[in-house]
Amino acid sequence: AIHSVAWHHEGKQFICSHSDGTLTIWNVKSPTKPFQTITPHGKQLKDGKKPEPCKPILKVEYKTTRAGEPFIILSGGLSYDTVGRRPCLTVMHGKSTAVLEMDYSIVDFLTLCETPYPNDFQEPYAVVVLLEKDLVLIDLAQNGYPIFENPYPLTIHESPVTCCEYFADCPVDLIPALYSVGARQKRQGYSKKEWPISGGNWGVITQSYSEIIITGHADGSIKFWDASAITLQVLYKLKTAKVFEKSRNKDDRPNTDIVDEDPYAIQIISWCPESRMLCIAGVSAHVIIYRFSKQEVTTEVIPMLEVRLLYEINDVETPDGEQVPPVPTPGTGSNPQSIVPQSHPSTSSSSSDGLRDNVPCLKVKNSPLKQSPGYQIELVIQLVWVSGEPPQQITSLAINSAYGLVVFGNCNGIAMVDYLQKTVLLNLGTIELYGSNDPYRREPRSPRKTRQPSGAGLCDINEGTVVPEDRCKSPTSGSGSPNNSDDEQKMNNFIEKVKTKSRKFSKMVTNDIAKMSRKLSLPTELKPDLDVKDNSFSRSRSSSVTSIDKESREAISALHFCETFTRKADTSPSPCLWVGTTLGTVLVIVLNLPPGGEQRLLQPVIVSPSGTILRLKGAILRMAFLDTTGSLVPPAHETWREHYEDKDEKAKKRRPVSVSPSSSQEISENQYAVICSEKQAKVISLPSQNCIYKQNITETSFVLRGDIVSLSNSICLACFCANGHIMTFSLPSLRPLLDVYYLPLTNMRIARTFCFTDNGQALYLVSPTEIQRLTYSQETCENLQEMLGELFTLVETPEAPNRGFFKGLFGGGAQSLDREELFGESASGKASRSLAQHIPGPGGIEGVKGAASGVVGELARARLALDERGQKLGELEEKTAAMLYSADSFSKHAHEMMLKYKDKKWYQF
């Protein structure tokens, strides 16, 4: 069977590719048998036998050169014994045969040649290979056939995208900095020539501000993209998985069984463009903080913290039906083991009863790590197993470079870390944030192992200070009653037996639910956790998957560092953290920071709940702050500078850039807190904490993403709802500005990746391989056509190959002469009315169509022919002169030959 055919440029030969892995070359004048048969990858057998059959050659191209052997380029044709070999492209040139392996299956290929005319020497210089997930260009002019460096991002989906963030109006020096460190990551061995496909023009109008897209992937990699123009250009790639030990087989990974696939997948990205600090949260309950540096360093010991973030209250009934008083066990960081920086994972892998305890899901490398210029590890934080309970996935994350703090939360609670001093400042269960002001009066449900109460009172000052207002007392040091009677001992033994049985059953159910739910929640699965009822969406308010009563868990859903009023009686703003939960509660935590410079690294940060509680309907999604003029108050940040410099200079330069109002402002200068939840938005005046504006965004659906963005020198709230509507509201008045039905929520990929940014831009992943950008800005819409640019550019047609006179006379074969081209209407216009003209009769329906064309069309064509007549006559005159010159030349040469051979006899020839 024949799969493809390719011609030799002279038209005398052609080549065929066959299903048995052979190539046959045929002469046009000898059609009975092939001129040559080639098996490129077949083993030549002895005794003249035919080679063994190979895989089909799907496509072949036959390209000639003026000064050498022709190129035969083919795909497929490998022998059947090459099992597991990657797809290959074969280049045969003379006696050499090069086999080029590809990363993906070959869809098609095309040879780029110097001439567009198929009847001239082709002179190939490159091969374009279209793969399933890439586009490769091979340089045929260099030895070894290197590939061209691809300037376009054709592998955005080489690992599935699990999350993305969109930043507009970034610092002007940020893109050049990322590009400079990304250029060093490029592989060696590329062709020295530039990318040969150069058609098209850039748009006339470009955006005046820079835009950056950050994508997190399932393999733990992070990519930075320049999205300033309509094109997407990759700047820098960061591999977060290289900090962890990779397990070679399943037996070596007992701790990662909570995530069967993609244990390094990125879930949340928090980035400060001004300071270039980067923080990511992964699917295995790990957080990594990165600092940008232009210098290469080798880290001997990777700094690491392990955090026990688990809120449990015992609820076990005695044989008499009485309940044991609940023992709060939030784990506030008073345990030194949880906050001392460790150079390697804890070796305590099980508790006293055999349950896994104090073990992180991933193992950090304990060998020196060479870090290239770019983002380098500052600190690794991991949540650990607690009494057989796996750590829960992180639901929210925030970093602040001015304060030197990072905070994250999940369905168990919240943890705050000082990444400058490498200490845990706060480690509280969600209910402990309320103190005695819990409006829900929740009762404990899950029976768990009794642990020593860690207390929520004063902690060691060297490990951060937590001072809840309602419980400023020393932590208890014992458990149970001081009396050690026999009855109490029996009761304790009975309780332990009940706990053990309950724990075993809970562990079995927990592991099954955890594995199943982790698979569902993995970004690569893309299975929505949504219930569609009457065209509306309802969803669980909790991401907890490790307890039967998971619906009662209150997860941390939003975090925001700011400098504002924390209490009603405050006269000046102060640094604080606003915490939003899935039950619609906003809590405020006060931060008491030490002075800058050396004191910041020596004195502890004091953290204390303020007692301020605000309520909204639905889970909290986003928080922001406005000043009295309605302008956005961004969080304080630190400007970037090289980290590895003289310590004295660094201490002098460390001055956080606070863009919040100064501490000396008057009481009358208020601020406004903007809070957006799944159902509504509120604008609250500070410090009075009065709600001055309220807007119910949706009743039948819920908000998937809400962002406070700047647009046309003003601030607005942009929301994307699960029913497909994009809505914007003015700030601070919350008046509806836009309500457009855009697209319905068809899968969780859209919900996970949709994000707004400044200047009316938004994006989401429309498929696993495509990023969809959209705009709700009128200015961008008006300039869109000018920004798009042109795909094609007009070029002059190359000159056709010149056959020469003698080649056409003696050796070129028959050449067809087009009478219409010389004497027809296309060259000389319409003939005179006095000349006879052949008019074909009406040939059925075609004649009827021609007769019905109408007088108007005939007049238009006559006018057009009249306009072109002068130009055609000029061209005809030039052609006639050329023919006259050719005839004179022929007559001259013929006369010379006649004189030369006139007196010679036949034997003298």
PDB file of C-alpha atoms in Angstrom, residues 16-145:
ATOM      1  CA  CYS A  16       6.629   6.432  -3.118  1.00  0.00           C
ATOM      2  CA  SER A  17       6.450   5.365   0.547  1.00  0.00           C
ATOM      3  CA  HIS A  18       4.860   2.034   1.389  1.00  0.00           C
ATOM      4  CA  SER A  19       3.265   0.285   4.326  1.00  0.00           C
ATOM      5  CA  ASP A  20       6.103  -2.267   4.612  1.00  0.00           C
ATOM      6  CA  GLY A  21       8.702   0.433   5.366  1.00  0.00           C
ATOM      7  CA  THR A  22      10.134   0.643   1.824  1.00  0.00           C
ATOM      8  CA  LEU A  23      10.697   3.510  -0.611  1.00  0.00           C
ATOM      9  CA  THR A  24      10.427   2.997  -4.382  1.00  0.00           C
ATOM     10  CA  ILE A  25      11.821   5.426  -6.939  1.00  0.00           C
ATOM     11  CA  TRP A  26      10.162   5.307 -10.379  1.00  0.00           C
ATOM     12  CA  ASN A  27      11.168   6.666 -13.795  1.00  0.00           C
ATOM     13  CA  VAL A  28       8.316   8.065 -15.831  1.00  0.00           C
ATOM     14  CA  LYS A  29       9.614   6.379 -18.994  1.00  0.00           C
ATOM     15  CA  SER A  30       9.862   2.927 -17.313  1.00  0.00           C
ATOM     16  CA  PRO A  31       6.541   2.274 -15.581  1.00  0.00           C
ATOM     17  CA  THR A  32       6.906  -1.523 -15.484  1.00  0.00           C
ATOM     18  CA  LYS A  33       9.223  -1.724 -12.487  1.00  0.00           C
ATOM     19  CA  PRO A  34      10.766   0.693  -9.962  1.00  0.00           C
ATOM     20  CA  PHE A  35      14.122   2.221 -10.756  1.00  0.00           C
ATOM     21  CA  GLN A  36      15.284   1.707  -7.130  1.00  0.00           C
ATOM     22  CA  THR A  37      13.902   0.194  -3.923  1.00  0.00           C
ATOM     23  CA  ILE A  38      15.176   1.356  -0.526  1.00  0.00           C
ATOM     24  CA  THR A  39      14.429   0.073   2.983  1.00  0.00           C
ATOM     25  CA  PRO A  40      15.867   2.852   5.197  1.00  0.00           C
ATOM     26  CA  HIS A  41      15.635   0.977   8.512  1.00  0.00           C
ATOM     27  CA  GLY A  42      15.556  -2.649   7.324  1.00  0.00           C
ATOM     28  CA  LYS A  43      18.307  -5.102   8.191  1.00  0.00           C
ATOM     29  CA  GLN A  44      20.108  -6.296   5.085  1.00  0.00           C
ATOM     30  CA  LEU A  45      20.019 -10.118   5.076  1.00  0.00           C
ATOM     31  CA  LYS A  46      22.574 -12.372   3.460  1.00  0.00           C
ATOM     32  CA  ASP A  47      22.086 -14.421   0.277  1.00  0.00           C
ATOM     33  CA  GLY A  48      20.369 -11.501  -1.406  1.00  0.00           C
ATOM     34  CA  LYS A  49      17.105 -11.968   0.454  1.00  0.00           C
ATOM     35  CA  LYS A  50      14.721  -9.084   0.937  1.00  0.00           C
ATOM     36  CA  PRO A  51      15.046  -7.125   4.195  1.00  0.00           C
ATOM     37  CA  GLU A  52      12.582  -7.753   6.976  1.00  0.00           C
ATOM     38  CA  PRO A  53       9.444  -5.598   6.758  1.00  0.00           C
ATOM     39  CA  CYS A  54       9.314  -2.449   8.879  1.00  0.00           C
ATOM     40  CA  LYS A  55       6.637  -0.097  10.112  1.00  0.00           C
ATOM     41  CA  PRO A  56       4.830   2.008   7.487  1.00  0.00           C
ATOM     42  CA  ILE A  57       6.484   5.145   6.149  1.00  0.00           C
ATOM     43  CA  LEU A  58       3.639   7.612   6.497  1.00  0.00           C
ATOM     44  CA  LYS A  59       5.146  10.477   4.505  1.00  0.00           C
ATOM     45  CA  VAL A  60       8.192  11.117   2.305  1.00  0.00           C
ATOM     46  CA  GLU A  61       9.548  14.265   0.628  1.00  0.00           C
ATOM     47  CA  TYR A  62      12.129  14.387  -2.186  1.00  0.00           C
ATOM     48  CA  LYS A  63      14.126  17.654  -2.346  1.00  0.00           C
ATOM     49  CA  THR A  64      17.054  18.386  -4.687  1.00  0.00           C
ATOM     50  CA  THR A  65      20.080  20.667  -4.410  1.00  0.00           C
ATOM     51  CA  ARG A  66      22.291  22.213  -7.103  1.00  0.00           C
ATOM     52  CA  ALA A  67      25.611  21.223  -5.608  1.00  0.00           C
ATOM     53  CA  GLY A  68      24.998  17.883  -3.958  1.00  0.00           C
ATOM     54  CA  GLU A  69      22.888  14.830  -3.374  1.00  0.00           C
ATOM     55  CA  PRO A  70      19.118  15.155  -2.920  1.00  0.00           C
ATOM     56  CA  PHE A  71      17.424  15.032   0.492  1.00  0.00           C
ATOM     57  CA  ILE A  72      14.932  12.251   1.219  1.00  0.00           C
ATOM     58  CA  ILE A  73      12.989  13.050   4.406  1.00  0.00           C
ATOM     59  CA  LEU A  74      10.496  10.569   5.869  1.00  0.00           C
ATOM     60  CA  SER A  75       8.504   9.826   9.015  1.00  0.00           C
ATOM     61  CA  GLY A  76       8.002   6.294  10.304  1.00  0.00           C
ATOM     62  CA  GLY A  77       9.584   3.198   8.784  1.00  0.00           C
ATOM     63  CA  LEU A  78      11.327   1.917  11.932  1.00  0.00           C
ATOM     64  CA  SER A  79      11.862  -1.801  12.354  1.00  0.00           C
ATOM     65  CA  TYR A  80       9.392  -3.722  14.474  1.00  0.00           C
ATOM     66  CA  ASP A  81      12.020  -4.756  17.011  1.00  0.00           C
ATOM     67  CA  THR A  82      12.464  -1.151  18.210  1.00  0.00           C
ATOM     68  CA  VAL A  83       9.848  -1.449  20.935  1.00  0.00           C
ATOM     69  CA  GLY A  84       9.409   1.636  23.099  1.00  0.00           C
ATOM     70  CA  ARG A  85      11.420   3.878  20.796  1.00  0.00           C
ATOM     71  CA  ARG A  86      10.138   7.401  20.446  1.00  0.00           C
ATOM     72  CA  PRO A  87       8.715   8.684  17.132  1.00  0.00           C
ATOM     73  CA  CYS A  88      11.456   9.515  14.638  1.00  0.00           C
ATOM     74  CA  LEU A  89      12.064  11.655  11.592  1.00  0.00           C
ATOM     75  CA  THR A  90      14.672  10.280   9.167  1.00  0.00           C
ATOM     76  CA  VAL A  91      16.838  12.528   6.964  1.00  0.00           C
ATOM     77  CA  MET A  92      18.720  10.723   4.131  1.00  0.00           C
ATOM     78  CA  HIS A  93      21.349  12.778   2.303  1.00  0.00           C
ATOM     79  CA  GLY A  94      23.723  10.881   0.049  1.00  0.00           C
ATOM     80  CA  LYS A  95      25.216   8.004   1.996  1.00  0.00           C
ATOM     81  CA  SER A  96      24.344   9.424   5.435  1.00  0.00           C
ATOM     82  CA  THR A  97      21.132   8.613   7.280  1.00  0.00           C
ATOM     83  CA  ALA A  98      20.190  10.626  10.401  1.00  0.00           C
ATOM     84  CA  VAL A  99      17.423   9.483  12.733  1.00  0.00           C
ATOM     85  CA  LEU A 100      15.967  12.348  14.804  1.00  0.00           C
ATOM     86  CA  GLU A 101      13.873  11.311  17.824  1.00  0.00           C
ATOM     87  CA  MET A 102      10.868  13.417  18.805  1.00  0.00           C
ATOM     88  CA  ASP A 103       9.207  13.886  22.193  1.00  0.00           C
ATOM     89  CA  TYR A 104       5.690  13.365  20.853  1.00  0.00           C
ATOM     90  CA  SER A 105       3.996  11.611  17.940  1.00  0.00           C
ATOM     91  CA  ILE A 106       4.531  13.212  14.535  1.00  0.00           C
ATOM     92  CA  VAL A 107       1.360  14.658  13.023  1.00  0.00           C
ATOM     93  CA  ASP A 108       2.910  16.100   9.845  1.00  0.00           C
ATOM     94  CA  PHE A 109       6.084  17.681   8.519  1.00  0.00           C
ATOM     95  CA  LEU A 110       6.956  20.167   5.796  1.00  0.00           C
ATOM     96  CA  THR A 111      10.298  21.023   4.172  1.00  0.00           C
ATOM     97  CA  LEU A 112      11.165  24.716   3.790  1.00  0.00           C
ATOM     98  CA  CYS A 113      12.961  25.472   0.517  1.00  0.00           C
ATOM     99  CA  GLU A 114      14.590  28.494  -1.072  1.00  0.00           C
ATOM    100  CA  THR A 115      12.161  28.576  -4.016  1.00  0.00           C
ATOM    101  CA  PRO A 116       8.378  28.256  -4.131  1.00  0.00           C
ATOM    102  CA  TYR A 117       8.483  26.744  -7.634  1.00  0.00           C
ATOM    103  CA  PRO A 118       8.308  22.927  -7.676  1.00  0.00           C
ATOM    104  CA  ASN A 119      10.091  22.670 -11.054  1.00  0.00           C
ATOM    105  CA  ASP A 120      13.344  24.235  -9.855  1.00  0.00           C
ATOM    106  CA  PHE A 121      16.141  22.995  -7.576  1.00  0.00           C
ATOM    107  CA  GLN A 122      14.531  23.046  -4.134  1.00  0.00           C
ATOM    108  CA  GLU A 123      17.576  23.840  -1.959  1.00  0.00           C
ATOM    109  CA  PRO A 124      15.974  22.771   1.386  1.00  0.00           C
ATOM    110  CA  TYR A 125      17.228  24.530   4.502  1.00  0.00           C
ATOM    111  CA  ALA A 126      14.791  23.476   7.286  1.00  0.00           C
ATOM    112  CA  VAL A 127      12.079  20.985   8.181  1.00  0.00           C
ATOM    113  CA  VAL A 128       8.968  21.999  10.144  1.00  0.00           C
ATOM    114  CA  VAL A 129       7.686  19.076  12.230  1.00  0.00           C
ATOM    115  CA  LEU A 130       4.238  19.314  13.789  1.00  0.00           C
ATOM    116  CA  LEU A 131       4.016  17.110  16.882  1.00  0.00           C
ATOM    117  CA  GLU A 132       1.007  16.350  19.028  1.00  0.00           C
ATOM    118  CA  LYS A 133       2.059  18.905  21.641  1.00  0.00           C
ATOM    119  CA  ASP A 134       4.832  20.932  20.019  1.00  0.00           C
ATOM    120  CA  LEU A 135       6.242  22.453  16.837  1.00  0.00           C
ATOM    121  CA  VAL A 136       9.894  21.742  15.979  1.00  0.00           C
ATOM    122  CA  LEU A 137      12.084  23.276  13.263  1.00  0.00           C
ATOM    123  CA  ILE A 138      15.197  21.349  12.189  1.00  0.00           C
ATOM    124  CA  ASP A 139      18.164  23.087  10.561  1.00  0.00           C
ATOM    125  CA  LEU A 140      19.307  21.066   7.519  1.00  0.00           C
ATOM    126  CA  ALA A 141      22.265  23.341   6.763  1.00  0.00           C
ATOM    127  CA  GLN A 142      24.281  22.502   9.910  1.00  0.00           C
ATOM    128  CA  ASN A 143      25.981  19.256  10.809  1.00  0.00           C
ATOM    129  CA  GLY A 144      23.981  17.141  13.200  1.00  0.00           C
ATOM    130  CA  TYR A 145      20.735  18.834  12.188  1.00  0.00           C
TER     131      TYR A 145
END
